[in-house]
Coordinates of C-alpha atoms and ligand atoms in Angstrom, one line a residue:
M1252 CA 57.4 73.9 92.4
R1253 CA 54.3 75.2 91.3
S1254 CA 54.1 77.3 93.1
L1255 CA 57.3 79.3 92.3
N1256 CA 56.2 79.3 88.6
V1257 CA 52.6 81.1 89.3
F1258 CA 55.2 83.5 91.4
V1259 CA 57.6 84.4 88.9
S1260 CA 54.7 85.4 86.3
L1261 CA 53.9 88.0 89.0
M1262 CA 57.4 88.9 89.3
A1263 CA 57.4 89.5 85.4
G1264 CA 57.3 93.1 84.4
V1265 CA 57.5 94.6 88.3
G1266 CA 60.5 96.9 86.6
A1267 CA 63.9 98.6 88.4
V1268 CA 64.3 97.0 91.9
S1269 CA 67.8 98.9 94.0
F1270 CA 69.1 98.4 97.0
P1271 CA 68.6 100.0 100.6
D1272 CA 71.4 102.0 101.0
P1273 CA 74.7 101.2 102.7
S1274 CA 75.0 101.3 106.5
G1275 CA 78.4 103.9 106.6
P1276 CA 78.0 107.6 106.4
H1277 CA 79.8 107.9 102.9
P1278 CA 78.4 108.5 99.4
V1279 CA 80.0 106.4 97.4
A1280 CA 80.7 107.8 93.9
L1281 CA 81.3 104.2 91.2
R1282 CA 83.8 104.5 88.3
V1283 CA 83.7 101.5 86.1
Q1284 CA 87.5 101.1 84.0
S1285 CA 89.1 98.0 82.2
M1286 CA 93.4 97.3 82.7
T1287 CA 95.6 95.8 80.3
D1288 CA 98.3 94.1 81.7
K1289 CA 101.4 95.7 79.4
S1290 CA 103.8 93.2 81.1
R1291 CA 101.8 89.7 81.0
I1292 CA 100.4 87.0 78.3
D1293 CA 97.2 86.3 79.3
P1294 CA 97.6 82.1 80.2
Y1295 CA 94.3 81.6 79.3
S1296 CA 93.6 83.3 76.3
P1297 CA 92.4 80.5 73.3
E1298 CA 95.8 79.9 72.2
N1299 CA 94.7 81.5 68.6
D1300 CA 94.2 84.4 69.8
R1301 CA 96.9 85.4 73.0
H1302 CA 96.6 88.5 73.7
K1303 CA 97.6 90.3 77.4
R1304 CA 96.3 90.0 80.3
K1305 CA 92.9 92.7 80.8
L1306 CA 90.7 92.5 83.8
M1307 CA 87.4 94.7 84.7
T1308 CA 87.7 96.7 87.2
S1309 CA 84.4 98.3 89.3
L1310 CA 85.7 101.2 91.9
F1311 CA 83.7 102.7 94.4
W1312 CA 84.6 105.7 95.7
P1313 CA 83.7 107.2 99.7
I1314 CA 82.4 111.2 98.8
D1315 CA 83.5 113.7 102.8
D1316 CA 81.2 115.2 104.4
K1317 CA 82.8 118.2 103.0
A1318 CA 81.1 117.3 99.4
S1319 CA 78.0 117.2 98.2
C1320 CA 76.6 114.7 95.2
T1321 CA 73.1 113.5 93.8
T1322 CA 71.9 110.0 93.7
K1323 CA 72.0 108.1 90.8
Q1324 CA 70.0 104.8 89.9
V1325 CA 72.7 102.9 87.9
A1326 CA 72.6 98.7 86.0
Y1327 CA 73.5 96.3 88.6
M1328 CA 74.7 94.6 85.9
P1329 CA 75.4 95.1 81.9
P1330 CA 72.9 92.6 79.7
A1331 CA 75.6 89.5 79.1
T1332 CA 76.2 89.3 83.1
A1333 CA 72.5 90.3 83.6
E1334 CA 70.8 88.0 81.7
A1335 CA 73.8 84.3 82.5
Y1336 CA 73.0 86.1 86.4
G1337 CA 68.6 86.4 85.5
Q1338 CA 69.7 82.4 84.0
Q1339 CA 70.5 81.6 87.6
A1340 CA 67.8 83.3 89.2
A1341 CA 65.3 82.0 87.0
A1342 CA 66.8 78.4 88.4
M1343 CA 65.6 79.4 91.6
G1344 CA 63.2 80.1 90.3
L1345 CA 63.2 84.3 90.7
S1346 CA 62.4 85.7 87.1
N1347 CA 64.8 85.5 84.2
E1348 CA 64.9 89.7 84.7
T1349 CA 65.2 90.0 87.7
F1350 CA 69.7 90.6 87.6
A1351 CA 68.9 92.8 84.9
E1352 CA 65.7 95.3 86.3
L1353 CA 68.3 95.4 89.6
T1354 CA 69.4 99.1 89.6
L1355 CA 72.7 100.4 92.7
G1356 CA 72.5 104.2 93.8
V1357 CA 75.7 106.5 93.7
C1358 CA 76.5 109.9 93.6
D1359 CA 76.9 110.8 90.0
I1360 CA 80.2 112.2 89.6
S1361 CA 79.7 115.1 87.4
S1362 CA 77.3 116.0 90.7
I1363 CA 79.9 116.3 92.8
K1364 CA 80.4 119.8 95.5
G1365 CA 82.4 121.9 97.1
C1366 CA 85.5 119.4 97.5
S1367 CA 87.4 119.9 100.8
S1368 CA 90.3 122.4 100.8
K1369 CA 94.2 121.5 99.2
S1370 CA 95.3 122.2 102.7
K1371 CA 92.9 119.2 103.9
I1372 CA 93.3 116.4 101.6
P1373 CA 91.0 113.7 103.2
K1374 CA 93.0 111.1 101.8
Y1375 CA 91.4 107.4 101.7
P1376 CA 93.0 104.0 103.2
L1377 CA 92.2 101.0 100.0
A1378 CA 90.9 97.8 99.9
V1379 CA 90.7 95.2 97.3
F1380 CA 88.5 92.6 96.8
S1381 CA 88.8 89.4 94.9
P1382 CA 85.1 87.7 94.3
G1383 CA 84.6 83.3 94.4
S1384 CA 85.8 81.6 91.5
G1385 CA 83.2 81.7 88.2
I1386 CA 81.4 84.7 89.6
S1387 CA 81.6 88.1 88.3
R1388 CA 82.9 91.0 90.5
L1389 CA 79.5 92.2 89.5
L1390 CA 77.9 90.5 92.4
Y1391 CA 78.9 92.1 94.6
S1392 CA 79.2 95.4 94.0
N1393 CA 76.6 96.6 96.7
M1394 CA 78.8 94.6 98.5
A1395 CA 82.3 97.2 98.2
R1396 CA 79.3 99.9 97.6
S1397 CA 79.1 99.9 101.4
L1398 CA 82.6 99.0 103.1
A1399 CA 83.3 102.2 100.6
S1400 CA 80.5 103.9 102.5
R1401 CA 82.9 103.9 105.5
G1402 CA 85.3 105.7 104.7
Y1403 CA 87.5 103.6 102.1
V1404 CA 88.8 103.6 98.4
V1405 CA 87.4 100.3 97.5
I1406 CA 88.3 97.8 93.8
T1407 CA 86.0 94.7 93.2
V1408 CA 88.6 93.0 90.0
D1409 CA 86.9 90.3 87.3
H1410 CA 89.6 87.6 86.8
T1411 CA 89.1 87.7 83.0
Y1412 CA 88.6 83.5 81.7
D1413 CA 87.2 82.3 85.0
G1414 CA 84.4 84.8 85.6
V1415 CA 81.2 83.9 84.5
V1416 CA 81.6 85.8 82.0
V1417 CA 83.4 89.7 81.9
E1418 CA 82.1 92.3 78.9
F1419 CA 84.0 95.6 79.0
P1420 CA 83.2 98.8 78.9
D1421 CA 83.2 98.5 74.3
G1422 CA 81.1 95.9 74.7
S1423 CA 82.9 92.4 74.4
V1424 CA 82.1 89.7 76.5
I1425 CA 85.2 87.6 77.0
E1426 CA 83.1 84.1 78.9
T1427 CA 84.8 81.5 81.7
A1428 CA 87.2 78.7 80.0
D1429 CA 86.2 76.3 83.2
I1430 CA 89.9 76.4 84.3
P1431 CA 89.4 73.3 86.7
E1432 CA 89.8 73.7 90.2
E1433 CA 91.9 71.6 91.2
G1434 CA 95.3 70.3 92.0
D1435 CA 98.1 72.7 90.2
D1436 CA 95.8 74.4 87.8
L1437 CA 93.7 76.2 90.6
I1438 CA 97.1 77.2 92.4
N1439 CA 97.6 78.0 88.7
L1440 CA 94.4 80.2 89.1
T1441 CA 94.9 81.8 92.0
K1442 CA 98.5 83.2 91.5
V1443 CA 97.4 84.5 88.5
R1444 CA 94.4 86.1 90.3
A1445 CA 97.0 87.3 93.4
Q1446 CA 98.7 89.2 90.4
D1447 CA 95.4 90.4 89.1
L1448 CA 95.2 92.1 92.5
S1449 CA 99.2 93.6 92.8
F1450 CA 98.9 94.7 89.1
V1451 CA 95.3 96.9 90.1
V1452 CA 97.1 98.6 93.2
S1453 CA 100.3 99.4 91.0
Q1454 CA 97.7 100.8 88.5
L1455 CA 96.5 103.2 91.1
E1456 CA 100.3 104.0 92.0
N1457 CA 101.8 104.7 89.1
S1458 CA 100.8 108.2 89.1
S1459 CA 100.9 108.3 85.1
S1460 CA 97.7 105.2 84.5
R1461 CA 96.5 107.4 88.1
S1462 CA 95.3 110.7 87.4
S1463 CA 92.8 109.6 84.7
L1464 CA 91.4 106.5 86.7
L1465 CA 90.6 108.8 89.7
K1466 CA 89.7 111.8 87.3
G1467 CA 87.3 114.0 89.0
L1468 CA 87.2 112.1 92.4
P1469 CA 87.9 114.4 95.1
G1470 CA 90.7 113.2 97.9
K1471 CA 93.5 111.0 97.7
I1472 CA 94.4 107.3 98.1
D1473 CA 96.6 106.5 101.3
F1474 CA 98.9 103.1 99.8
N1475 CA 100.7 103.0 103.0
N1476 CA 97.1 101.7 104.2
I1477 CA 96.1 98.8 101.1
V1478 CA 94.3 96.1 102.2
V1479 CA 92.7 92.0 100.2
Y1480 CA 90.3 91.0 100.7
G1481 CA 87.8 88.1 99.2
H1482 CA 84.9 85.2 99.0
S1483 CA 85.5 81.9 99.1
L1484 CA 88.5 81.3 96.2
G1485 CA 89.0 85.2 96.2
G1486 CA 90.4 84.9 99.8
S1487 CA 92.5 82.1 99.0
T1488 CA 93.5 84.7 96.2
A1489 CA 93.7 87.4 99.4
A1490 CA 95.9 85.0 100.9
V1491 CA 97.9 85.3 98.6
A1492 CA 98.5 88.0 97.5
L1493 CA 99.5 88.4 100.9
L1494 CA 102.8 86.4 100.6
S1495 CA 104.6 88.0 96.9
D1496 CA 103.3 91.7 97.5
S1497 CA 104.7 93.2 101.0
R1498 CA 103.1 96.5 100.2
I1499 CA 99.3 94.8 101.3
R1500 CA 99.5 95.2 105.2
G1501 CA 96.5 92.7 106.1
G1502 CA 93.4 90.3 104.2
V1503 CA 89.6 88.1 105.2
D1504 CA 89.0 85.6 103.7
L1505 CA 84.8 85.3 103.5
D1506 CA 84.0 81.8 103.4
G1507 CA 86.6 80.1 101.5
R1508 CA 89.0 77.2 101.4
F1509 CA 92.5 77.3 101.0
V1510 CA 95.3 76.9 98.6
D1511 CA 98.7 76.2 98.0
P1512 CA 101.0 78.1 98.5
A1513 CA 98.9 80.6 101.9
L1514 CA 97.6 77.0 102.9
S1515 CA 101.1 75.7 103.5
K1516 CA 102.7 78.5 105.1
G1517 CA 100.4 81.7 105.3
P1518 CA 100.4 84.6 105.0
K1519 CA 102.6 87.3 108.1
Q1520 CA 100.3 89.9 107.9
P1521 CA 97.4 90.0 110.0
F1522 CA 95.2 88.1 108.8
M1523 CA 91.0 87.3 109.5
M1524 CA 88.8 83.9 108.0
L1525 CA 85.1 85.1 108.2
G1526 CA 82.9 82.7 107.5
R1527 CA 80.0 80.3 108.1
P1528 CA 79.1 78.3 111.3
D1529 CA 80.4 75.1 110.6
H1530 CA 83.0 76.2 108.4
R1531 CA 85.9 75.1 110.3
T1532 CA 84.3 71.2 110.2
E1533 CA 82.9 71.3 106.6
D1534 CA 86.4 72.3 105.1
S1535 CA 89.4 70.8 105.8
T1536 CA 91.8 73.5 104.9
W1537 CA 90.0 75.6 107.7
A1538 CA 92.6 74.4 110.5
P1539 CA 96.2 74.2 109.1
F1540 CA 95.3 77.7 107.6
Y1541 CA 95.0 78.8 111.1
N1542 CA 98.3 76.6 112.8
N1543 CA 99.6 77.6 108.8
T1544 CA 99.2 81.7 109.0
R1545 CA 101.9 83.9 110.9
G1546 CA 101.3 86.8 111.7
P1547 CA 98.2 88.1 113.6
K1548 CA 95.2 85.9 112.8
V1549 CA 91.3 85.7 114.0
E1550 CA 89.2 84.1 113.3
L1551 CA 84.9 84.0 113.7
A1552 CA 82.1 82.9 112.3
V1553 CA 77.8 85.1 111.8
V1554 CA 75.2 82.9 113.1
G1555 CA 72.6 82.3 109.9
T1556 CA 75.5 82.1 108.0
L1557 CA 76.2 79.7 104.8
H1558 CA 78.1 80.3 102.1
G1559 CA 75.8 82.2 98.9
S1560 CA 75.4 84.8 102.2
Y1561 CA 78.5 86.5 102.1
T1562 CA 77.7 88.1 98.8
D1563 CA 75.2 89.9 97.8
V1564 CA 72.2 87.7 97.4
P1565 CA 70.9 88.0 100.5
L1566 CA 69.8 91.9 99.7
V1567 CA 69.5 90.9 95.8
I1568 CA 66.3 88.6 97.5
T1569 CA 65.2 91.3 100.8
A1570 CA 64.9 94.4 97.9
L1571 CA 62.9 92.2 95.8
G1572 CA 60.7 92.0 98.5
L1573 CA 59.6 88.1 98.3
P1574 CA 56.5 85.9 99.5
A1575 CA 58.0 83.9 102.5
E1576 CA 57.7 80.4 100.4
V1577 CA 60.7 81.6 98.7
K1578 CA 62.3 83.2 101.0
D1579 CA 62.3 79.4 102.3
Q1580 CA 62.9 78.3 98.8
V1581 CA 66.8 80.1 98.8
S1582 CA 67.5 80.7 102.3
S1583 CA 69.7 77.1 101.2
V1584 CA 72.1 79.1 100.1
I1585 CA 72.0 82.5 101.7
G1586 CA 70.3 81.5 105.2
T1587 CA 68.6 82.8 107.7
I1588 CA 69.3 86.1 109.1
D1589 CA 68.0 88.8 107.9
A1590 CA 70.0 90.5 105.0
E1591 CA 70.1 94.6 106.3
K1592 CA 71.8 92.8 109.3
L1593 CA 74.6 91.1 108.0
E1594 CA 75.9 93.8 106.3
K1595 CA 75.8 96.0 109.1
I1596 CA 77.5 93.3 111.4
L1597 CA 79.7 92.6 107.5
F1598 CA 81.2 95.9 107.4
K1599 CA 81.3 97.1 110.5
T1600 CA 83.5 94.1 111.5
L1601 CA 85.4 94.7 108.7
S1602 CA 86.0 98.1 109.3
A1603 CA 87.3 97.0 112.5
F1604 CA 89.4 94.5 111.7
F1605 CA 91.8 96.6 109.3
T1606 CA 92.4 99.2 110.8
Y1607 CA 93.8 97.0 113.4
V1608 CA 95.4 95.9 110.8
F1609 CA 97.5 99.6 110.7
E1610 CA 97.4 100.4 113.7
G1611 CA 97.4 97.3 116.1
K1612 CA 94.5 97.9 118.6
P1613 CA 93.5 94.2 119.4
K1614 CA 90.7 95.0 121.9
T1615 CA 89.0 97.2 120.6
F1616 CA 88.7 95.6 117.3
L1617 CA 87.8 92.9 119.4
N1618 CA 85.4 94.4 121.5
A1619 CA 83.5 96.2 117.9
V1620 CA 83.4 91.7 117.4
K1621 CA 82.1 91.0 121.0
A1622 CA 79.6 93.7 120.5
S1623 CA 76.6 91.6 117.6
S1624 CA 75.5 88.7 119.1
E1625 CA 74.9 87.3 115.8
L1626 CA 79.4 87.3 115.3
S1627 CA 81.5 84.4 117.5
I1628 CA 85.3 83.6 118.1
V1629 CA 86.3 80.7 116.6
N1630 CA 90.2 81.5 117.2
S1631 CA 91.6 84.8 117.6
K1632 CA 95.6 85.5 118.6
L1633 CA 95.6 88.7 117.8
P1634 CA 99.6 90.7 119.3
N1635 CA 99.5 94.2 119.6
N1636 CA 101.4 94.8 115.8
Ligands
LIG1737 C1 64.5 85.9 79.9 O1 63.8 85.1 79.0 C2 62.9 85.8 77.8 C3 62.0 84.5 77.3 O2 63.1 83.5 77.5 C4 63.6 86.2 76.9 O3 62.9 86.8 76.3 C5 64.5 87.6 77.8 O4 65.5 87.7 76.7 C6 64.7 86.8 79.2 N1 65.1 87.4 79.8 C7 67.1 88.0 80.2 C8 67.4 89.5 80.6 O5 67.7 87.1 80.1
LIG1738 C1 101.5 75.9 86.6 O1 101.9 76.6 86.2 C2 103.0 76.5 85.5 C3 104.4 76.9 85.7 O2 104.3 78.5 85.3 C4 103.1 75.5 84.2 O3 104.3 75.0 84.0 C5 102.2 74.1 84.6 O4 102.2 73.6 83.2 C6 101.1 74.8 84.9 N1 100.5 74.2 85.3 C7 99.0 73.4 85.2 C8 97.8 72.6 85.1 O5 98.2 75.3 84.4
LIG1739 C1 103.0 104.1 84.2 O1 102.1 104.0 83.7 C2 102.0 104.3 82.3 C3 102.0 104.5 81.8 O2 99.9 103.9 81.9 C4 103.7 103.5 81.8 O3 104.0 103.9 80.5 C5 105.1 103.0 81.9 O4 104.9 102.4 82.2 C6 103.8 102.8 84.3 N1 105.1 103.0 85.5 C7 105.4 101.5 85.7 C8 106.4 101.7 87.0 O5 105.0 100.6 85.5
LIG1740 C1 97.2 72.9 114.8 O1 97.8 73.6 116.4 C2 97.3 72.8 116.9 C3 98.4 73.8 118.3 O2 99.7 73.8 117.9 C4 97.3 71.1 116.8 O3 96.4 71.0 118.4 C5 96.3 71.4 115.8 O4 96.5 69.4 115.8 C6 96.6 71.8 114.0 N1 95.9 71.2 113.6 C7 95.9 71.4 112.7 C8 95.1 70.6 111.5 O5 97.6 71.6 112.0

């Protein structure tokens, strides 16, 4: 550990670090917003302070190639979240300022020029993302930007009282309620999370709430093409949302275990399971979920990945340019695959799968999968839609 301690002092005051540009062709704008669901009392709010369910969201918006904008660097995380993840970074031997100093390059909305003519307004599919249990949506912002750069409107959602800390625009912070991750508690939590995703879709669909949410963003959302995806418990959340919300056409689980009702019933919409090579043997829910899923399905493995690979952490580590011995230390969490290569594989595959969901051409999708030597098809049953 001594070399890591030396490293911490070397890292202090290193200054701003940013992510590499995303692999898709579109520049991406970002809008961070809170939303309150007036129809739900938050079941996790304290008994002496019951309130409506309020969520934080980040909306990633692709900019059409006919438009232009200037890129600005924005803070990757607001202060309380950066501090919480800074403590985790310190536990891995990194500087506790790692996340406070990290920035993300996004298109400055006020600078957008030359939107397309009224007759050719671009329309983008909508992808709603659910994070892993206890994890901030912000730890997936770079991944969301990557998918958006491939022509998707992506919205990431914090599940309040589940995320380690959820920070609102007025500076208020809601910390985790440490909801038990087992039995009925876990089933209820996943259901609440799935309701959060449906509520976010409704807010975007509702023309009066939409006008303020999307103000100044050129183009439209194609509400006939809605998909959900998530990491860890977020993948199960996506599957539960598919069971209860027929507006959603397909979903993806990134390396997460499944809980009921999705586990025993399985969605009928197309579903992709994508994870680390040993997932099926290490997680007893994967085989039955695959069997019980009633629609088109595919299970893929990415060589060199672990559970932590499916977050922004691998690219954070790359952006920091760490010495080899520290990289070895973190590879036990994030795997050994090159982070930029993983980003390309993941978002090429997600984008190809969602195109299959919308257009029903399995060969095109399977050819895209076969083009990556790092990907293997563990199981698949993909009829023409
Ligand atoms: C990092 O640790 C130092 C010393 O304990 C503290 O002063 C600073 O506020 C911490 N930074 C963050 C972002 O938590
Ligand atoms: C789960 O939700 C049901 C229905 O809302 C409720 O009756 C039950 O008490 C909850 N169980 C737990 C463990 O939270
Ligand atoms: C749409 O949003 C408006 C404004 O937030 C709200 O008053 C209305 O109830 C919403 N409509 C539906 C159908 O949810
Ligand atoms: C899944 O289905 C296959 C074929 O029907 C069967 O052989 C296997 O035992 C099932 N596995 C589980 C975990 O249900």
